């Protein structure tokens, strides 16, 4: 009976738990916004490698324009806004010709059109192959969505184009094991990825899978359907990374990379041959962003295109971009295909989040420095008075929260009472 009453009691949180939750939300916002405080329009920065973008359906119902964080707050406050998370190579459209007679409040002088911007259905508030909004008002339980790193559209996990036997790479606890994802529609454009070693794929160890001659009965399965035996004594390296979400629904996940896993994917031997020189090209390739004189693949992709028999969604490891060849021919191929951004360091979500974390840390350090500078303006007695006042306020708030009935709302009179009690204590000292 006691358990029944315990279940019916309302859940309460301590002030420490509340502050921790606020801090986590602030960190999540900084990751999504890349540390952008939303004070200045980003138009003057040109086509940024990656930034948070919003679509205003009030001003552009056709979904053919996007605005930066600052403009979404200053120019479009109260409008119907679609949060797009981040977009690559985008320049703020606010107030240009697509907005009719509406002008940007932060930077009115700009070109009529940003010709290099690209727009997909997300700008209209539609996502996935089902072209539904998110959250979907017609669905009670929202299905998780994954963003393709090529087209940047979001797809529901149950609309990825899987075969019945396919699964999203996950660990034993159900957490995803990939760093980035490529949808079926975009897989054709990057089919050449199947020529690379398995370390580019997010691999998962399946203990119950059947194998031929494998001693421990385990296999490593890559995200495009190829599987290879797990070499005895080799270990998987677990790299975890948090990410921002789209309306708290999307998450970037940890990846498992088999760094010393050598078996090759189907078709690679036929195209590359067995020569030690070509194999050495893979081992010596460092993944630098500058052009490499030696091709890691040993072939010209524009002359010898590689096409998969059937396209499947691709789940990629944390190191996959670093392994892409940067020789002159491959870079030329990426450029023609419109995917050169894959070898640009600033394009990846991981690098974008790293920048957001760095800016957040710098902001916290500046705030701490400002507090110290403020106190340094006063003498010893004044410092003690200020610190004592802060401690008294903290104690009064804690006492109030401990004695307050959590089932009731906090009213203005309650707040006034806290400060009256604080003033009485100060007068009595």
Short mmCIF file of C-alpha atoms in Angstrom, two decimals:
data_model
loop_
_atom_site.label_atom_id
_atom_site.label_comp_id
_atom_site.label_asym_id
_atom_site.label_seq_id
_atom_site.Cartn_x
_atom_site.Cartn_y
_atom_site.Cartn_z
CA UNK A 1 0.00 0.00 0.00
CA UNK A 2 2.87 2.31 0.85
CA UNK A 3 4.33 1.77 -2.61
CA UNK A 4 1.09 2.95 -4.19
CA UNK A 5 1.23 6.27 -2.32
CA UNK A 6 4.92 6.67 -3.19
CA UNK A 7 4.09 6.31 -6.89
CA UNK A 8 1.39 8.98 -6.60
CA UNK A 9 3.67 11.56 -4.98
CA UNK A 10 4.84 14.34 -7.27
CA UNK A 11 8.47 14.19 -8.31
CA UNK A 12 10.59 16.97 -6.84
CA UNK A 13 14.14 18.09 -7.63
CA UNK A 14 16.79 19.73 -5.48
CA UNK A 15 18.26 23.12 -6.34
CA UNK A 16 21.50 21.33 -7.29
CA UNK A 17 19.63 19.07 -9.71
CA UNK A 18 17.80 22.05 -11.17
CA UNK A 19 21.01 24.02 -11.71
CA UNK A 20 22.65 20.97 -13.31
CA UNK A 21 19.68 20.62 -15.67
CA UNK A 22 19.93 24.30 -16.61
CA UNK A 23 23.66 23.92 -17.27
CA UNK A 24 23.04 20.89 -19.52
CA UNK A 25 20.39 22.80 -21.48
CA UNK A 26 22.78 25.74 -21.93
CA UNK A 27 25.50 23.37 -23.17
CA UNK A 28 23.05 21.76 -25.61
CA UNK A 29 22.07 25.18 -26.92
CA UNK A 30 25.73 26.14 -27.38
CA UNK A 31 26.34 22.91 -29.31
CA UNK A 32 23.39 23.53 -31.64
CA UNK A 33 24.23 27.21 -32.12
CA UNK A 34 27.98 26.66 -32.34
CA UNK A 35 28.56 29.13 -29.53
CA UNK A 36 26.73 31.92 -31.41
CA UNK A 37 25.14 34.24 -28.83
CA UNK A 38 22.76 35.66 -31.44
CA UNK A 39 23.84 39.28 -31.12
CA UNK A 40 25.06 39.97 -34.66
CA UNK A 41 23.81 38.95 -38.11
CA UNK A 42 26.24 36.57 -39.83
CA UNK A 43 25.61 37.98 -43.34
CA UNK A 44 28.94 39.85 -43.40
CA UNK A 45 30.77 36.53 -42.81
CA UNK A 46 29.57 35.24 -46.19
CA UNK A 47 28.82 31.59 -46.85
CA UNK A 48 29.83 30.05 -43.55
CA UNK A 49 31.12 26.48 -43.49
CA UNK A 50 28.40 25.60 -40.97
CA UNK A 51 25.97 27.58 -38.83
CA UNK A 52 22.56 27.29 -37.16
CA UNK A 53 19.79 28.31 -39.59
CA UNK A 54 16.07 29.05 -39.14
CA UNK A 55 13.23 29.36 -41.65
CA UNK A 56 10.49 31.94 -41.09
CA UNK A 57 7.23 30.64 -42.58
CA UNK A 58 5.49 33.90 -41.65
CA UNK A 59 7.73 35.89 -44.01
CA UNK A 60 8.58 33.17 -46.56
CA UNK A 61 5.80 30.54 -46.54
CA UNK A 62 7.32 28.88 -49.63
CA UNK A 63 10.30 27.85 -47.51
CA UNK A 64 12.85 29.38 -49.89
CA UNK A 65 14.90 31.38 -47.38
CA UNK A 66 16.85 30.95 -44.15
CA UNK A 67 18.01 33.32 -41.42
CA UNK A 68 20.77 33.22 -38.83
CA UNK A 69 20.31 32.98 -35.06
CA UNK A 70 20.51 36.73 -34.43
CA UNK A 71 17.90 37.53 -37.10
CA UNK A 72 15.58 34.80 -35.85
CA UNK A 73 15.61 36.54 -32.45
CA UNK A 74 15.67 40.21 -33.46
CA UNK A 75 13.81 40.34 -36.78
CA UNK A 76 11.42 37.39 -36.56
CA UNK A 77 10.42 37.30 -32.91
CA UNK A 78 6.83 36.02 -32.63
CA UNK A 79 6.83 34.61 -36.19
CA UNK A 80 6.32 30.97 -37.18
CA UNK A 81 9.91 29.72 -37.05
CA UNK A 82 11.26 26.34 -38.18
CA UNK A 83 14.48 25.26 -36.46
CA UNK A 84 16.79 23.67 -39.02
CA UNK A 85 19.70 22.85 -36.68
CA UNK A 86 22.74 23.52 -38.93
CA UNK A 87 23.30 24.01 -42.66
CA UNK A 88 26.57 24.10 -44.61
CA UNK A 89 27.85 26.90 -46.89
CA UNK A 90 24.89 29.13 -46.09
CA UNK A 91 24.53 32.92 -45.98
CA UNK A 92 21.77 34.68 -44.03
CA UNK A 93 18.82 35.65 -46.30
CA UNK A 94 17.04 37.95 -43.84
CA UNK A 95 15.60 41.02 -45.55
CA UNK A 96 16.67 40.18 -49.11
CA UNK A 97 14.36 40.09 -52.14
CA UNK A 98 12.66 36.90 -50.94
CA UNK A 99 11.17 38.83 -48.00
CA UNK A 100 9.30 41.40 -50.08
CA UNK A 101 9.20 44.75 -48.28
CA UNK A 102 10.60 43.32 -45.02
CA UNK A 103 14.08 44.59 -44.13
CA UNK A 104 16.63 43.13 -41.75
CA UNK A 105 16.87 45.18 -38.54
CA UNK A 106 20.50 44.23 -37.97
CA UNK A 107 21.99 44.65 -41.47
CA UNK A 108 19.76 46.12 -44.15
CA UNK A 109 22.44 46.55 -46.85
CA UNK A 110 22.79 43.22 -48.66
CA UNK A 111 22.55 41.50 -52.05
CA UNK A 112 19.03 40.73 -53.38
CA UNK A 113 19.73 36.95 -53.50
CA UNK A 114 22.31 34.57 -52.08
CA UNK A 115 22.81 32.50 -55.23
CA UNK A 116 25.02 29.86 -53.57
CA UNK A 117 22.50 28.96 -50.87
CA UNK A 118 20.68 25.64 -51.26
CA UNK A 119 17.25 24.83 -49.82
CA UNK A 120 15.51 21.52 -49.20
CA UNK A 121 12.08 20.57 -47.89
CA UNK A 122 13.22 21.23 -44.31
CA UNK A 123 12.81 24.97 -44.95
CA UNK A 124 9.06 24.30 -45.39
CA UNK A 125 8.95 22.31 -42.16
CA UNK A 126 8.86 18.91 -43.94
CA UNK A 127 11.26 16.02 -43.37
CA UNK A 128 12.08 12.47 -44.46
CA UNK A 129 10.80 10.54 -47.46
CA UNK A 130 7.33 10.81 -45.92
CA UNK A 131 7.50 14.64 -46.13
CA UNK A 132 5.96 15.07 -42.68
CA UNK A 133 6.58 17.86 -40.13
CA UNK A 134 8.46 17.31 -36.89
CA UNK A 135 7.02 16.91 -34.39
CA UNK A 136 4.19 15.28 -36.34
CA UNK A 137 0.82 16.46 -34.94
CA UNK A 138 -0.89 13.32 -36.29
CA UNK A 139 1.38 10.89 -34.44
CA UNK A 140 1.26 10.23 -30.69
CA UNK A 141 4.77 8.78 -30.36
CA UNK A 142 7.44 10.61 -32.36
CA UNK A 143 9.98 8.39 -34.14
CA UNK A 144 13.65 9.34 -33.82
CA UNK A 145 15.19 10.95 -36.89
CA UNK A 146 18.71 10.88 -38.35
CA UNK A 147 20.32 13.56 -40.51
CA UNK A 148 22.09 12.60 -43.74
CA UNK A 149 25.50 14.30 -43.86
CA UNK A 150 25.23 14.71 -47.65
CA UNK A 151 21.75 16.15 -48.39
CA UNK A 152 21.23 17.28 -44.75
CA UNK A 153 17.62 16.07 -44.71
CA UNK A 154 16.30 14.23 -41.65
CA UNK A 155 14.85 10.73 -41.95
CA UNK A 156 12.75 8.69 -39.55
CA UNK A 157 14.54 5.56 -38.35
CA UNK A 158 11.74 3.43 -39.81
CA UNK A 159 12.04 5.11 -43.24
CA UNK A 160 15.74 4.51 -43.95
CA UNK A 161 15.21 2.04 -46.81
CA UNK A 162 16.41 -1.01 -44.92
CA UNK A 163 16.05 -4.62 -45.94
CA UNK A 164 14.23 -6.75 -43.31
CA UNK A 165 17.57 -8.13 -42.09
CA UNK A 166 19.28 -4.72 -41.78
CA UNK A 167 19.66 -2.87 -38.49
CA UNK A 168 21.05 0.42 -37.26
CA UNK A 169 24.48 -0.26 -35.67
CA UNK A 170 23.88 -0.19 -31.91
CA UNK A 171 25.68 -1.39 -28.80
CA UNK A 172 24.31 -3.82 -26.23
CA UNK A 173 22.45 -1.01 -24.47
CA UNK A 174 20.74 0.10 -27.67
CA UNK A 175 22.88 3.19 -28.19
CA UNK A 176 23.83 3.95 -31.84
CA UNK A 177 27.42 3.28 -32.85
CA UNK A 178 27.88 5.62 -35.79
CA UNK A 179 29.31 9.10 -36.18
CA UNK A 180 27.61 10.12 -39.43
CA UNK A 181 24.90 8.75 -41.70
CA UNK A 182 24.29 8.77 -45.48
CA UNK A 183 20.78 8.11 -46.79
CA UNK A 184 19.89 5.69 -49.61
CA UNK A 185 19.34 8.54 -52.09
CA UNK A 186 22.83 9.93 -51.47
CA UNK A 187 24.57 6.53 -51.26
CA UNK A 188 24.71 6.36 -55.07
CA UNK A 189 26.73 9.59 -55.17
CA UNK A 190 29.31 8.20 -52.74
CA UNK A 191 29.27 4.52 -53.77
CA UNK A 192 33.08 4.74 -54.08
CA UNK A 193 33.25 4.63 -50.27
CA UNK A 194 32.90 0.84 -50.55
CA UNK A 195 36.44 0.79 -51.96
CA UNK A 196 37.87 1.91 -48.62
CA UNK A 197 38.93 -0.34 -45.70
CA UNK A 198 36.22 -1.36 -43.18
CA UNK A 199 37.53 1.16 -40.64
CA UNK A 200 35.37 3.84 -42.30
CA UNK A 201 32.20 1.96 -41.31
CA UNK A 202 30.55 1.98 -37.92
CA UNK A 203 31.03 -1.69 -37.04
CA UNK A 204 29.15 -3.62 -34.40
CA UNK A 205 30.15 -6.90 -32.79
CA UNK A 206 27.33 -9.43 -32.92
CA UNK A 207 28.03 -12.39 -30.62
CA UNK A 208 25.21 -14.55 -31.89
CA UNK A 209 25.87 -14.16 -35.61
CA UNK A 210 26.83 -17.30 -37.51
CA UNK A 211 30.24 -17.47 -39.23
CA UNK A 212 32.32 -19.97 -41.15
CA UNK A 213 35.32 -21.10 -39.16
CA UNK A 214 35.44 -18.18 -36.70
CA UNK A 215 36.58 -19.46 -33.31
CA UNK A 216 34.48 -17.26 -31.03
CA UNK A 217 31.46 -17.12 -33.34
CA UNK A 218 31.55 -13.31 -33.63
CA UNK A 219 31.60 -11.11 -36.71
CA UNK A 220 32.08 -7.47 -37.51
CA UNK A 221 29.25 -6.19 -39.70
CA UNK A 222 29.68 -2.95 -41.63
CA UNK A 223 26.81 -0.61 -42.41
CA UNK A 224 26.54 -1.50 -46.10
CA UNK A 225 25.98 -5.18 -45.54
CA UNK A 226 29.53 -6.58 -45.86
CA UNK A 227 30.77 -8.67 -42.96
CA UNK A 228 34.21 -10.05 -42.06
CA UNK A 229 35.57 -12.34 -39.39
CA UNK A 230 36.80 -10.76 -36.19
CA UNK A 231 40.54 -11.33 -35.81
CA UNK A 232 41.42 -12.92 -32.47
CA UNK A 233 43.10 -10.51 -30.06
CA UNK A 234 41.96 -7.36 -31.88
CA UNK A 235 39.98 -4.87 -29.80
CA UNK A 236 37.38 -2.27 -30.62
CA UNK A 237 38.06 1.33 -29.64
CA UNK A 238 35.04 3.12 -28.19
CA UNK A 239 34.84 6.86 -28.95
CA UNK A 240 31.90 8.78 -27.48
CA UNK A 241 30.68 12.19 -28.57
CA UNK A 242 27.59 14.21 -27.56
CA UNK A 243 25.65 16.33 -30.01
CA UNK A 244 22.99 18.86 -30.27
CA UNK A 245 19.43 17.91 -31.13
CA UNK A 246 16.68 19.10 -33.43
CA UNK A 247 13.94 20.06 -30.97
CA UNK A 248 15.60 17.72 -28.44
CA UNK A 249 14.99 14.72 -30.68
CA UNK A 250 18.19 14.16 -32.61
CA UNK A 251 21.47 13.03 -31.14
CA UNK A 252 24.94 12.50 -32.40
CA UNK A 253 26.22 9.16 -31.14
CA UNK A 254 29.32 7.23 -30.12
CA UNK A 255 31.24 5.22 -32.69
CA UNK A 256 33.18 1.97 -32.57
CA UNK A 257 36.17 1.90 -34.89
CA UNK A 258 38.27 -1.17 -35.58
CA UNK A 259 41.56 0.62 -36.18
CA UNK A 260 43.65 -2.43 -37.09
CA UNK A 261 40.96 -4.40 -38.92
CA UNK A 262 42.41 -5.28 -42.34
CA UNK A 263 39.86 -7.38 -44.32
CA UNK A 264 38.52 -5.63 -47.42
CA UNK A 265 35.01 -5.02 -48.66
CA UNK A 266 33.64 -6.84 -51.74
CA UNK A 267 34.85 -5.62 -55.15
CA UNK A 268 37.84 -3.68 -53.82
CA UNK A 269 40.40 -6.37 -54.72
CA UNK A 270 39.01 -6.70 -58.23
CA UNK A 271 39.36 -2.97 -58.88
CA UNK A 272 42.62 -2.32 -57.07
CA UNK A 273 44.38 -5.59 -57.69
CA UNK A 274 46.70 -7.32 -55.24
CA UNK A 275 49.87 -5.30 -55.81
CA UNK A 276 51.71 -4.38 -52.63
CA UNK A 277 52.34 -0.88 -54.01
CA UNK A 278 48.62 -0.07 -54.20
CA UNK A 279 47.94 -1.58 -50.79
CA UNK A 280 50.78 0.49 -49.37
CA UNK A 281 49.01 3.59 -50.69
CA UNK A 282 46.22 3.03 -48.16
CA UNK A 283 48.60 2.42 -45.27
CA UNK A 284 50.75 5.46 -46.02
CA UNK A 285 47.86 7.84 -46.67
CA UNK A 286 47.61 10.22 -43.74
CA UNK A 287 44.29 11.90 -44.46
CA UNK A 288 45.74 15.42 -44.49
CA UNK A 289 43.52 18.20 -45.82
CA UNK A 290 46.16 19.21 -48.36
CA UNK A 291 46.42 17.47 -51.73
CA UNK A 292 48.32 14.18 -51.63
CA UNK A 293 50.49 13.17 -54.65
CA UNK A 294 49.61 9.47 -54.27
CA UNK A 295 46.06 8.15 -54.70
CA UNK A 296 44.97 5.96 -51.81
CA UNK A 297 42.63 4.04 -54.13
CA UNK A 298 45.08 3.65 -56.97
CA UNK A 299 42.54 4.55 -59.64
CA UNK A 300 40.82 7.52 -61.27
CA UNK A 301 37.19 7.54 -60.05
CA UNK A 302 36.07 9.75 -62.91
CA UNK A 303 37.36 7.20 -65.43
CA UNK A 304 36.55 4.02 -63.47
CA UNK A 305 33.35 4.78 -61.57
CA UNK A 306 32.28 2.34 -58.87
CA UNK A 307 28.56 1.63 -58.63
CA UNK A 308 26.92 -0.52 -55.97
CA UNK A 309 24.54 -3.22 -57.16
CA UNK A 310 22.00 -1.92 -54.66
CA UNK A 311 22.22 1.26 -52.61
CA UNK A 312 21.85 1.03 -48.87
CA UNK A 313 22.04 3.62 -46.08
CA UNK A 314 25.58 4.05 -44.80
CA UNK A 315 26.65 4.42 -41.17
CA UNK A 316 30.16 5.79 -40.80
CA UNK A 317 32.83 5.78 -38.11
CA UNK A 318 34.51 8.74 -36.47
CA UNK A 319 37.62 8.47 -38.68
CA UNK A 320 35.94 8.06 -42.07
CA UNK A 321 36.51 11.61 -43.32
CA UNK A 322 40.19 11.45 -42.39
CA UNK A 323 40.61 8.33 -44.55
CA UNK A 324 39.24 9.90 -47.75
CA UNK A 325 41.91 10.29 -50.41
CA UNK A 326 43.13 13.85 -51.10
CA UNK A 327 45.06 13.25 -54.31
CA UNK A 328 44.53 15.68 -57.19
CA UNK A 329 42.31 13.30 -59.18
CA UNK A 330 40.08 12.45 -56.22
CA UNK A 331 39.68 16.10 -55.21
CA UNK A 332 38.68 16.88 -58.80
CA UNK A 333 36.15 14.03 -58.62
CA UNK A 334 34.70 15.32 -55.31
CA UNK A 335 34.36 18.80 -56.81
CA UNK A 336 32.49 17.53 -59.89
CA UNK A 337 30.18 15.47 -57.68
CA UNK A 338 29.50 18.46 -55.40
CA UNK A 339 30.85 16.69 -52.30
CA UNK A 340 34.19 18.42 -51.79
CA UNK A 341 32.89 19.56 -48.41
CA UNK A 342 33.51 16.01 -47.12
CA UNK A 343 37.25 16.70 -46.94
CA UNK A 344 36.82 20.15 -45.36
CA UNK A 345 37.45 19.92 -41.64
CA UNK A 346 34.94 22.65 -40.70
CA UNK A 347 32.08 20.80 -42.39
CA UNK A 348 31.75 17.97 -39.89
CA UNK A 349 29.30 18.21 -36.99
CA UNK A 350 32.07 17.06 -34.67
CA UNK A 351 34.23 20.06 -35.55
CA UNK A 352 31.21 22.38 -35.29
CA UNK A 353 30.44 21.12 -31.78
CA UNK A 354 34.09 21.36 -30.80
CA UNK A 355 33.97 25.04 -31.77
CA UNK A 356 30.77 25.50 -29.72
CA UNK A 357 32.35 23.91 -26.63
CA UNK A 358 35.46 26.07 -27.01
CA UNK A 359 33.42 29.27 -27.26
CA UNK A 360 31.37 28.24 -24.24
CA UNK A 361 34.53 27.64 -22.21
CA UNK A 362 35.92 31.02 -23.24
CA UNK A 363 32.64 32.69 -22.26
CA UNK A 364 32.66 31.05 -18.81
CA UNK A 365 36.26 32.11 -18.27
CA UNK A 366 35.39 35.69 -19.24
CA UNK A 367 32.49 35.68 -16.79
CA UNK A 368 34.73 34.39 -14.00
CA UNK A 369 37.30 37.03 -14.87
CA UNK A 370 34.65 39.77 -14.80
CA UNK A 371 33.52 38.64 -11.33
CA UNK A 372 37.08 38.72 -10.03
CA UNK A 373 37.69 42.17 -11.53
CA UNK A 374 34.49 43.41 -9.91
CA UNK A 375 35.59 42.22 -6.46
CA UNK A 376 39.11 43.57 -6.92
CA UNK A 377 37.68 47.08 -7.08
CA UNK A 378 36.78 46.87 -3.39
CA UNK A 379 38.76 46.69 -0.18
CA UNK A 380 38.92 43.71 2.15
CA UNK A 381 35.92 44.77 4.26
CA UNK A 382 33.72 45.43 1.22
CA UNK A 383 34.66 42.05 -0.27
CA UNK A 384 33.63 40.27 2.92
CA UNK A 385 30.33 42.19 2.95
CA UNK A 386 29.54 41.19 -0.67
CA UNK A 387 30.46 37.53 -0.20
CA UNK A 388 28.54 37.40 3.06
CA UNK A 389 25.46 38.86 1.35
CA UNK A 390 25.67 36.25 -1.42
CA UNK A 391 25.94 33.47 1.18
CA UNK A 392 22.95 34.84 3.11
CA UNK A 393 20.82 34.96 -0.05
CA UNK A 394 21.79 31.42 -0.98
CA UNK A 395 20.91 30.14 2.51
CA UNK A 396 17.56 31.97 2.49
CA UNK A 397 16.64 30.53 -0.91
CA UNK A 398 17.60 27.01 0.21
CA UNK A 399 15.50 27.38 3.37
CA UNK A 400 12.55 28.59 1.33
CA UNK A 401 12.78 25.71 -1.15
CA UNK A 402 13.09 23.12 1.63
CA UNK A 403 9.98 24.38 3.45
CA UNK A 404 7.90 25.25 0.39
CA UNK A 405 4.97 23.04 -0.62
CA UNK A 406 6.02 21.77 -4.06
CA UNK A 407 2.40 21.12 -5.03
CA UNK A 408 1.71 24.86 -5.05
CA UNK A 409 2.98 27.47 -7.54
CA UNK A 410 5.47 30.14 -6.46
CA UNK A 411 3.75 33.55 -6.36
CA UNK A 412 5.20 37.10 -6.38
CA UNK A 413 4.28 37.38 -2.69
CA UNK A 414 6.47 34.34 -1.94
CA UNK A 415 9.43 36.00 -3.64
CA UNK A 416 8.81 39.26 -1.73
CA UNK A 417 8.67 37.28 1.50
CA UNK A 418 12.09 35.75 0.79
CA UNK A 419 13.66 39.19 0.38
CA UNK A 420 11.83 40.55 3.45
CA UNK A 421 13.22 37.70 5.56
CA UNK A 422 16.65 38.37 4.15
CA UNK A 423 16.40 42.10 4.97
CA UNK A 424 15.29 41.33 8.56
CA UNK A 425 18.28 39.07 9.09
CA UNK A 426 20.63 41.73 7.73
CA UNK A 427 19.15 44.38 10.04
CA UNK A 428 19.51 42.15 13.08
CA UNK A 429 23.20 41.52 12.44
#
